[in-house]
Amino acid sequence: MIQFPSDTPVADAPEAMSSGPLIISEGRGTPIFRLPPELLARVFLLAKYQEDLERLCERDDAGAPSESQTVYIRVCSLFRAVALSTAALWAIVTVDPSVTIHRVRAYCSRSAAAPLDVIVSLPQRYSTDLTVRDNIFEMLEIVVAESYRWRKLAISLGRDMISQRSIIHLLGSCPTPMLQHVDLIVESVDKFDMTVLQRSPLHPTLFNRTGSNISFLRLRGLAVHIFRPPLDNLAVLHIDHTSAIHLKYDTFRDLLMASKHLSHLSIYGDTVNSEEWPVISTPATIILLPSLESLRIRGTDGVVFSGVLKNIDAPRLHSLVLKELQETDLAPQMAITLPQVKELTFCDFDLSEKAYESLYHLFPSIQKFTLLSSSIGVSKVAKTLCDDGPMTQLDPPVPWPHLSTITSCFDERDDPWIVEMVLRDRQSLGCPIVELEFITEGDSEEVLEWLEGVDEKGMFEGALITTIDALPPWPVGMPSVDINDVLFN
C-alpha cells in the first residue's frame, strides 16, 4: 500500500521537486510495479481526468485542474520517471495570483510538444498590486511563447486594463494555429470605447494573425461586445449576456450567422433589447442557421425566447433546452410551429395545463421530453399528455403523438399511480411511452422499490425504467469537461 503523509505539501517549483520520495510499504513485487510504463502513464491520465470530472460535478473549485500529477512524482522513482515523461499530465497551465512563475515554467517544459490548455483566472483586485501584476505578466510571457501549441484558452477576468496592459489583447495577438476552444469572460474594463458597439462581428479583433481553427467559443460579459475572434469555423457558440449593455439585433444576427458550421448554440440573458426584436420575420431579419442541431435559451424578461424562436430558420434543429421560461413567454399568438424539434428540455420551471396545450402546437413532433424542474407527479404535463379531448383540424389527435421517452427528476413522495396512469392512458391512445428515465442523483434502487410491480427486467406497464445520476454535458459528445458551463446548470 502506498502511504501519503497528510501534512506533506505538494511542491511545484522545479527545485522543490527533487525532495525525497514518499514511503511505500510494499517492495517492487507490488503488482503495479509490473505494469509497463505506458500503461502506468495511462492510469495516471485516467485518474486525473476522473478527479477533474468529480470536481466539476461537485462544483468544488471547478476552475482549477487536479494536482494528482504533482503527488505522483513524490511517491517513488518509478512513479516520478513515468509522470515526468508523460507530457499530457502537465498540459494544463494555470495562471492566477496563487501560482508561481517556477510552476508555470515547469509545466510548460514538462508538457513538451503536447497540445496545451491555458487557464487564466484573475479577480478584479489583482491589478491594484503592482508586484502581483508584474508576476502575472511574466507568467503570461512564458505561456505566450508556447502559443503555437495552444489547444484551449480560457480567460476569466474581473477587470481587463485595456488602457494600460490588456491581458486579452496580449494573448489574442499570438499566432495560434492549433487553437480550437476559447472562453472569454470579462466582467469589466478600465475604459470602454462606445464605438465598439458599431463594429461588425465579421471583423475580428483577436487571433487574426493566422488562419483560425476555433470551433468552440464562449463570450461572457463585456467580451460579447469587445473581444471577438474569427467566427467562421465555429461549431459551438455560447453567448452569455451578463452586462447591462445590449446588442443591436443586426449585430446579434451577424454573430449567429457568421459560421455556416454552427451546430450548437447557447444563449443566456436578454442579449437584445426587447424593442429591437423584429415583430414579423422578413428575409432581411431572419437568422439562417442551416447546420444548427441543438439550441439552449435562458432569459430573464422572457422576450428572448419568442425573439429567437420566431426569427431563426434552422431546418436541422432537433434539440431545444429552455430554462426559466414563464407562462406567457411562448404565447399562442406566436403563430409558428417548429416540427423539426424532436427533443425538448425544461429547466427550473413548469407550465399550467393550458400552457402545455399551446406548447403541443408549437412543438408537435417531440419524441423525448425532459423535465429538470420537478417530477412527473408534480408537473402539470402528466394530465395533459393523456388528454384526447376535442382538437382543431390542425392539431394532432394526441398531444405529442411521437413521444416515446420521458426524463424527469425522481421524488419518492410522488404516488406511483400517476406514472401508471400516464403509461396506461398513452398506451390506450395508441401512442405508448417506451422509456421512463429518472434522474436520481443517488441510489437507483429507490426507483425500483418505489414502483410496485416492476419485474426483473425493469419494465413497468410496458415501459423500460432507467436511471441516470445527471444529464450528460452539453452539447452531447463534448470530448472533455467544460468547466465554465455554469449558467445553465
mmCIF file of C-alpha atoms in Angstrom, residues 312-319 337-343 364-365:
data_model
loop_
_atom_site.group_PDB
_atom_site.id
_atom_site.type_symbol
_atom_site.label_atom_id
_atom_site.label_comp_id
_atom_site.label_asym_id
_atom_site.label_seq_id
_atom_site.Cartn_x
_atom_site.Cartn_y
_atom_site.Cartn_z
ATOM 1 C CA ILE A 312 -34.459 31.599 -36.695
ATOM 2 C CA ASP A 313 -34.583 29.362 -39.722
ATOM 3 C CA ALA A 314 -32.985 26.124 -38.524
ATOM 4 C CA PRO A 315 -34.278 23.143 -40.503
ATOM 5 C CA ARG A 316 -31.939 20.665 -38.728
ATOM 6 C CA LEU A 317 -32.735 21.787 -35.168
ATOM 7 C CA HIS A 318 -33.768 18.711 -33.196
ATOM 8 C CA SER A 319 -32.851 19.523 -29.553
ATOM 9 C CA THR A 337 -44.590 25.750 -35.345
ATOM 10 C CA LEU A 338 -41.238 24.031 -35.055
ATOM 11 C CA PRO A 339 -41.906 20.488 -36.278
ATOM 12 C CA GLN A 340 -38.190 19.766 -36.652
ATOM 13 C CA VAL A 341 -37.648 19.789 -32.866
ATOM 14 C CA LYS A 342 -37.653 16.220 -31.529
ATOM 15 C CA GLU A 343 -36.143 16.690 -28.039
ATOM 16 C CA PRO A 364 -45.810 18.950 -32.493
ATOM 17 C CA SER A 365 -43.107 16.328 -33.164
#
